[in-house]
């Protein structure tokens, strides 16, 4: 970096500080936090089951009125429901829906929250307005908001995802904004401004990289809570249309026969709890590794 | 001090305004004709016209909003489409069970979570600590209703200790039946809240225990109990109380589910019945009510900081 200090490429120096951090490869994370390994393993198993499982089970919506409400047996591992459908097949199929909803919500909420948070953290005038909007949105209970949105727009997979995304956005915006507010005072950002870098490259090259680690952590938590919300909506009869075998819908249908066949609720319930547990454990481990500032507090 | 309180109260106005605007726009900006959606598949043209009239959808949107906001400020939440009763009346009828369930849950949660969290912080790394951390991870993973059904299955159906479902009012049915019926819903609703607060208590007590004044208190021979109570928990109170306030949102969501599992005729059930009948004024009224309560509680907690932490002076 010899020569005129005015020609120093500040983006270059920002990049070296990033890469010179401690090893954050996946193997290193798992080595340091065994819970991430077990959580990740469990999650991997669930994902594999969700992808290939339906190839090995019977049709999850095939009716068999003669074999209604059967207890778990060699033929029906998880028993059958009130229409004689195989609960195992339905639970395996439901894993796909839960994972798709969780992933979709996490990705969409993070991307939207990131955009809003970056811009509003950087532009003071917009910030005041956006923060009031986010405060208001946060005050509305998420499940009620989702229920209302779905009841107004009709229940489909897409509307359910959107309805779960909207209440999650403020959390992401606040997170991104707090990172932006602390980073924008850093010397390398001031230097970038001083050297005449435009707004978009500053956001993209200097500020965005700082938000990635906390956002990955946040995304896993959003994924877990989105799967829970989706199941709650299904359970309440306000979620994905009932003909789709999501875990929430299976449990919702199991309610009437609960005293007779409790497993119709328990099997999808356990599957859901394990999946969310796996996702949250991975999230905790990532947080401890990527974001030691918060990790110390928790 | 007074100026601060006034400023803080004033600051809630834009937030409530955003909530009101959002709820208002949600109906108007939803795809398609909201009146037709609400009326359902079997509606006649007259039904749709009646609903349009009820919701005031025939007027220009600015006129609609001013009228609607004016009514709202007078405490008028509109008329239910199916029962033709004012939404406020319907809410008043269902308020008691929800209010009592929320209260028992908050009391139970605070009574369990704060000692647990403190103990975990005190015996950091011990079996208790690991247990509390495991519980707080599990508490965030188990869906509320699955937990509810597990409790019903074990305690009510198998052991026959408690009633399966239903609600008894302490005012008309007596305190004992009320307590028997409210126990399982309270535990169910508390778990995620306990997980949240125990975790926060542990974190903030742990931080305080590293302070110099705690070491001083120990050095002068004060009993561990007094150190924990007088120094640690008291100084850790601010973040704990903040989380209790933020957790109210969690609680409100949980109420809807818990009431549905235990068949409790409260506000949560009112929402669900309204969703099934697409009775939008009720949904809208309850969203406004719950958001208002959330904002109010967090305002009170903000103001309470001055009590918990005398250093905070405005």
CSV table of C-alpha atoms in Angstrom, one decimal, chain B residues 10-290:
chain,number,residue,atom,x,y,z
B,10,UNK,CA,-46.8,10.5,23.5
B,11,UNK,CA,-44.3,8.1,21.7
B,12,UNK,CA,-46.9,5.3,21.7
B,13,UNK,CA,-49.3,7.4,19.6
B,14,UNK,CA,-47.5,6.9,16.2
B,15,UNK,CA,-47.1,3.2,17.0
B,16,UNK,CA,-50.8,2.8,17.7
B,17,UNK,CA,-51.4,4.9,14.6
B,18,UNK,CA,-49.4,2.5,12.5
B,19,UNK,CA,-51.3,-0.5,13.9
B,20,UNK,CA,-54.6,1.1,13.1
B,21,UNK,CA,-53.5,2.1,9.6
B,22,UNK,CA,-52.2,-1.4,9.0
B,23,UNK,CA,-55.4,-3.1,10.2
B,24,UNK,CA,-57.4,-0.7,8.1
B,25,UNK,CA,-55.4,-1.2,4.9
B,26,UNK,CA,-55.2,-5.0,5.3
B,27,UNK,CA,-58.9,-5.3,4.4
B,28,UNK,CA,-58.9,-2.6,1.7
B,29,UNK,CA,-55.7,-3.7,0.0
B,30,UNK,CA,-56.4,-7.4,0.0
B,31,UNK,CA,-56.6,-8.9,-3.4
B,32,UNK,CA,-60.1,-9.1,-4.9
B,33,UNK,CA,-63.3,-7.8,-3.3
B,34,UNK,CA,-63.0,-8.2,0.4
B,35,UNK,CA,-66.8,-8.1,0.9
B,36,UNK,CA,-67.1,-11.1,-1.5
B,37,UNK,CA,-64.3,-13.0,0.3
B,38,UNK,CA,-65.9,-12.4,3.7
B,39,UNK,CA,-69.4,-13.3,2.4
B,40,UNK,CA,-68.1,-16.7,1.3
B,41,UNK,CA,-68.9,-19.0,-1.6
B,42,UNK,CA,-72.7,-19.2,-1.1
B,43,UNK,CA,-73.3,-15.5,-0.7
B,44,UNK,CA,-76.0,-13.7,-2.6
B,45,UNK,CA,-75.5,-10.3,-4.1
B,46,UNK,CA,-77.5,-8.8,-1.2
B,47,UNK,CA,-75.2,-10.5,1.3
B,48,UNK,CA,-72.2,-8.9,-0.3
B,49,UNK,CA,-73.9,-5.5,-0.5
B,50,UNK,CA,-74.8,-5.8,3.2
B,51,UNK,CA,-71.2,-6.6,4.1
B,52,UNK,CA,-69.9,-3.7,1.9
B,53,UNK,CA,-72.3,-1.4,3.8
B,54,UNK,CA,-71.3,-2.8,7.2
B,55,UNK,CA,-67.6,-2.3,6.5
B,56,UNK,CA,-68.2,1.1,4.8
B,57,UNK,CA,-66.5,0.0,1.6
B,58,UNK,CA,-68.7,2.1,-0.7
B,59,UNK,CA,-67.0,5.4,0.2
B,60,UNK,CA,-63.7,6.9,-0.9
B,61,UNK,CA,-60.9,5.4,1.1
B,62,UNK,CA,-59.9,8.6,2.9
B,63,UNK,CA,-63.5,9.2,4.0
B,64,UNK,CA,-63.6,5.5,5.2
B,65,UNK,CA,-60.4,5.9,7.2
B,66,UNK,CA,-61.5,9.2,8.9
B,67,UNK,CA,-64.9,7.7,9.8
B,68,UNK,CA,-63.3,4.4,11.0
B,69,UNK,CA,-60.6,6.2,13.0
B,70,UNK,CA,-63.2,8.5,14.6
B,71,UNK,CA,-65.3,5.6,15.7
B,72,UNK,CA,-62.2,3.8,16.9
B,73,UNK,CA,-61.2,6.7,19.1
B,74,UNK,CA,-64.6,6.6,20.7
B,75,UNK,CA,-64.1,3.0,21.5
B,76,UNK,CA,-66.4,1.7,18.8
B,77,UNK,CA,-64.9,-1.4,17.1
B,78,UNK,CA,-67.7,-1.9,14.7
B,79,UNK,CA,-70.6,-4.4,14.3
B,80,UNK,CA,-70.1,-8.1,13.9
B,81,UNK,CA,-71.3,-9.3,10.5
B,82,UNK,CA,-72.9,-12.5,11.7
B,83,UNK,CA,-74.3,-11.7,15.2
B,84,UNK,CA,-75.1,-8.1,14.4
B,85,UNK,CA,-73.8,-7.2,17.9
B,86,UNK,CA,-71.2,-4.6,18.6
B,87,UNK,CA,-67.7,-6.1,18.7
B,88,UNK,CA,-67.0,-4.5,22.1
B,89,UNK,CA,-70.0,-6.4,23.5
B,90,UNK,CA,-68.7,-9.7,22.2
B,91,UNK,CA,-65.3,-9.0,23.6
B,92,UNK,CA,-66.6,-8.1,27.0
B,93,UNK,CA,-68.5,-11.4,27.1
B,94,UNK,CA,-65.3,-13.4,26.4
B,95,UNK,CA,-62.9,-11.3,28.4
B,96,UNK,CA,-62.9,-13.0,31.7
B,97,UNK,CA,-61.4,-16.4,30.9
B,98,UNK,CA,-58.6,-14.9,28.8
B,99,UNK,CA,-57.7,-12.3,31.4
B,100,UNK,CA,-57.6,-14.9,34.2
B,101,UNK,CA,-55.6,-17.4,32.1
B,102,UNK,CA,-53.1,-14.7,31.2
B,103,UNK,CA,-52.8,-13.6,34.8
B,104,UNK,CA,-52.3,-17.1,36.2
B,105,UNK,CA,-49.7,-17.7,33.4
B,106,UNK,CA,-47.7,-14.6,34.2
B,107,UNK,CA,-47.8,-15.4,38.0
B,108,UNK,CA,-46.8,-19.0,37.4
B,109,UNK,CA,-44.1,-18.1,34.9
B,110,UNK,CA,-42.5,-15.5,37.1
B,111,UNK,CA,-42.6,-17.8,40.1
B,112,UNK,CA,-40.9,-20.6,38.3
B,113,UNK,CA,-38.6,-18.9,35.7
B,114,UNK,CA,-36.9,-16.3,37.9
B,115,UNK,CA,-35.8,-18.8,40.6
B,116,UNK,CA,-34.8,-21.3,38.0
B,117,UNK,CA,-32.8,-18.8,36.0
B,118,UNK,CA,-31.1,-17.4,39.1
B,119,UNK,CA,-30.2,-20.9,40.3
B,120,UNK,CA,-28.8,-21.8,36.9
B,121,UNK,CA,-26.7,-18.7,36.9
B,122,UNK,CA,-25.5,-19.3,40.5
B,123,UNK,CA,-24.5,-22.9,39.8
B,124,UNK,CA,-23.2,-22.2,36.4
B,125,UNK,CA,-22.3,-25.4,34.5
B,126,UNK,CA,-24.0,-27.6,37.1
B,127,UNK,CA,-26.7,-30.2,36.4
B,128,UNK,CA,-29.3,-27.6,37.3
B,129,UNK,CA,-27.9,-25.1,34.8
B,130,UNK,CA,-27.8,-27.7,32.1
B,131,UNK,CA,-31.3,-28.7,32.9
B,132,UNK,CA,-32.5,-25.1,32.7
B,133,UNK,CA,-30.7,-24.6,29.4
B,134,UNK,CA,-32.1,-27.8,28.0
B,135,UNK,CA,-35.6,-26.9,29.1
B,136,UNK,CA,-35.3,-23.5,27.5
B,137,UNK,CA,-34.2,-25.0,24.1
B,138,UNK,CA,-36.9,-27.6,24.3
B,139,UNK,CA,-39.5,-25.0,25.3
B,140,UNK,CA,-39.0,-23.2,22.1
B,141,UNK,CA,-39.3,-26.3,20.0
B,142,UNK,CA,-42.4,-28.0,21.3
B,143,UNK,CA,-45.6,-26.6,19.7
B,144,UNK,CA,-48.0,-25.3,22.4
B,145,UNK,CA,-50.8,-27.5,21.4
B,146,UNK,CA,-48.8,-30.7,21.2
B,147,UNK,CA,-47.6,-30.0,24.8
B,148,UNK,CA,-51.3,-29.3,25.7
B,149,UNK,CA,-52.4,-32.7,24.4
B,150,UNK,CA,-49.5,-34.5,26.0
B,151,UNK,CA,-50.5,-33.0,29.4
B,152,UNK,CA,-54.2,-33.9,28.8
B,153,UNK,CA,-53.2,-37.4,27.8
B,154,UNK,CA,-51.0,-38.1,30.8
B,155,UNK,CA,-52.7,-36.1,33.6
B,156,UNK,CA,-56.3,-36.1,32.6
B,157,UNK,CA,-56.9,-39.2,30.5
B,158,UNK,CA,-54.4,-41.7,32.0
B,159,UNK,CA,-54.1,-40.5,35.6
B,160,UNK,CA,-57.5,-38.8,35.8
B,161,UNK,CA,-56.1,-36.1,38.0
B,162,UNK,CA,-57.5,-33.0,36.3
B,163,UNK,CA,-60.4,-32.3,34.0
B,164,UNK,CA,-59.8,-32.8,30.3
B,165,UNK,CA,-61.2,-29.5,29.0
B,166,UNK,CA,-63.5,-26.6,29.7
B,167,UNK,CA,-63.5,-23.6,31.9
B,168,UNK,CA,-65.2,-22.7,35.2
B,169,UNK,CA,-65.5,-19.2,36.4
B,170,UNK,CA,-64.2,-18.4,39.9
B,171,UNK,CA,-67.1,-16.0,40.4
B,172,UNK,CA,-70.0,-18.3,39.5
B,173,UNK,CA,-68.6,-21.8,39.9
B,174,UNK,CA,-66.2,-21.3,42.8
B,175,UNK,CA,-62.5,-21.1,43.2
B,176,UNK,CA,-61.6,-24.8,43.4
B,177,UNK,CA,-63.3,-25.8,40.1
B,178,UNK,CA,-61.7,-22.8,38.5
B,179,UNK,CA,-58.2,-23.8,39.7
B,180,UNK,CA,-58.7,-27.4,38.6
B,181,UNK,CA,-59.7,-26.3,35.1
B,182,UNK,CA,-57.1,-23.6,34.7
B,183,UNK,CA,-54.1,-25.6,35.9
B,184,UNK,CA,-53.3,-27.4,32.6
B,185,UNK,CA,-53.9,-24.4,30.3
B,186,UNK,CA,-51.7,-22.3,32.6
B,187,UNK,CA,-48.8,-24.9,32.5
B,188,UNK,CA,-49.2,-25.3,28.7
B,189,UNK,CA,-49.2,-21.6,28.0
B,190,UNK,CA,-46.3,-21.0,30.5
B,191,UNK,CA,-43.7,-23.4,29.1
B,192,UNK,CA,-42.5,-21.2,26.2
B,193,UNK,CA,-42.7,-18.1,28.4
B,194,UNK,CA,-40.7,-19.8,31.2
B,195,UNK,CA,-38.1,-20.9,28.7
B,196,UNK,CA,-37.7,-17.3,27.5
B,197,UNK,CA,-37.6,-15.7,30.9
B,198,UNK,CA,-35.4,-18.3,32.6
B,199,UNK,CA,-32.9,-18.0,29.9
B,200,UNK,CA,-32.8,-14.2,30.2
B,201,UNK,CA,-32.7,-14.3,34.0
B,202,UNK,CA,-29.8,-16.7,33.8
B,203,UNK,CA,-27.9,-14.5,31.4
B,204,UNK,CA,-28.4,-11.3,33.2
B,205,UNK,CA,-27.8,-12.7,36.7
B,206,UNK,CA,-24.6,-14.3,35.5
B,207,UNK,CA,-23.4,-11.0,34.2
B,208,UNK,CA,-24.2,-9.3,37.5
B,209,UNK,CA,-22.5,-12.0,39.5
B,210,UNK,CA,-19.2,-11.0,37.9
B,211,UNK,CA,-19.5,-7.4,39.2
B,212,UNK,CA,-17.2,-6.1,41.9
B,213,UNK,CA,-20.0,-5.3,44.3
B,214,UNK,CA,-21.0,-8.9,44.4
B,215,UNK,CA,-17.4,-9.9,45.2
B,216,UNK,CA,-17.4,-7.3,47.9
B,217,UNK,CA,-20.7,-8.5,49.3
B,218,UNK,CA,-19.3,-12.0,49.5
B,219,UNK,CA,-16.0,-10.8,50.9
B,220,UNK,CA,-17.8,-9.1,53.8
B,221,UNK,CA,-19.4,-12.5,54.6
B,222,UNK,CA,-22.9,-11.9,53.5
B,223,UNK,CA,-24.9,-15.1,53.0
B,224,UNK,CA,-25.2,-16.4,49.4
B,225,UNK,CA,-28.9,-16.0,49.6
B,226,UNK,CA,-28.7,-12.4,50.4
B,227,UNK,CA,-26.0,-11.8,47.7
B,228,UNK,CA,-28.3,-13.4,45.2
B,229,UNK,CA,-31.5,-11.6,46.3
B,230,UNK,CA,-30.2,-8.2,47.3
B,231,UNK,CA,-27.4,-7.8,44.8
B,232,UNK,CA,-27.7,-10.1,41.8
B,233,UNK,CA,-31.5,-10.4,41.0
B,234,UNK,CA,-32.2,-6.8,41.8
B,235,UNK,CA,-29.6,-5.5,39.5
B,236,UNK,CA,-30.5,-8.0,36.8
B,237,UNK,CA,-34.1,-6.9,37.0
B,238,UNK,CA,-34.2,-4.5,34.0
B,239,UNK,CA,-33.4,-6.9,31.2
B,240,UNK,CA,-35.7,-9.5,32.9
B,241,UNK,CA,-38.6,-7.2,33.1
B,242,UNK,CA,-38.0,-6.1,29.5
B,243,UNK,CA,-38.3,-9.7,28.3
B,244,UNK,CA,-41.4,-10.2,30.4
B,245,UNK,CA,-43.0,-7.3,28.5
B,246,UNK,CA,-41.8,-8.4,25.1
B,247,UNK,CA,-43.0,-12.0,25.9
B,248,UNK,CA,-46.5,-10.7,26.2
B,249,UNK,CA,-46.7,-10.9,22.4
B,250,UNK,CA,-45.7,-14.6,22.6
B,251,UNK,CA,-48.4,-15.0,25.3
B,252,UNK,CA,-51.2,-13.5,23.2
B,253,UNK,CA,-50.4,-15.9,20.3
B,254,UNK,CA,-50.3,-18.8,22.8
B,255,UNK,CA,-53.7,-17.8,24.3
B,256,UNK,CA,-55.4,-18.4,21.0
B,257,UNK,CA,-54.0,-21.9,20.7
B,258,UNK,CA,-54.3,-22.9,24.3
B,259,UNK,CA,-58.0,-21.8,24.5
B,260,UNK,CA,-58.6,-23.9,21.4
B,261,UNK,CA,-56.9,-27.0,22.9
B,262,UNK,CA,-58.7,-26.7,26.2
B,263,UNK,CA,-62.0,-25.5,24.9
B,264,UNK,CA,-61.9,-22.3,26.9
B,265,UNK,CA,-64.6,-19.7,25.8
B,266,UNK,CA,-62.2,-16.7,25.8
B,267,UNK,CA,-61.0,-14.1,23.3
B,268,UNK,CA,-58.8,-16.7,21.5
B,269,UNK,CA,-61.9,-18.8,20.7
B,270,UNK,CA,-63.7,-15.6,19.6
B,271,UNK,CA,-60.9,-15.0,17.0
B,272,UNK,CA,-61.1,-18.6,15.7
B,273,UNK,CA,-64.9,-18.6,15.4
B,274,UNK,CA,-64.6,-15.2,13.7
B,275,UNK,CA,-62.0,-16.6,11.2
B,276,UNK,CA,-64.2,-19.6,10.4
B,277,UNK,CA,-67.2,-17.3,9.8
B,278,UNK,CA,-65.0,-14.7,8.1
B,279,UNK,CA,-66.4,-12.1,10.6
B,280,UNK,CA,-63.8,-9.5,9.8
B,281,UNK,CA,-64.9,-6.8,12.2
B,282,UNK,CA,-64.3,-9.2,15.2
B,283,UNK,CA,-60.8,-10.2,13.9
B,284,UNK,CA,-59.9,-6.5,13.3
B,285,UNK,CA,-61.2,-5.5,16.7
B,286,UNK,CA,-59.3,-8.2,18.5
B,287,UNK,CA,-56.0,-7.4,16.7
B,288,UNK,CA,-56.4,-3.8,17.7
B,289,UNK,CA,-57.2,-4.7,21.3
B,290,UNK,CA,-54.3,-7.1,21.6
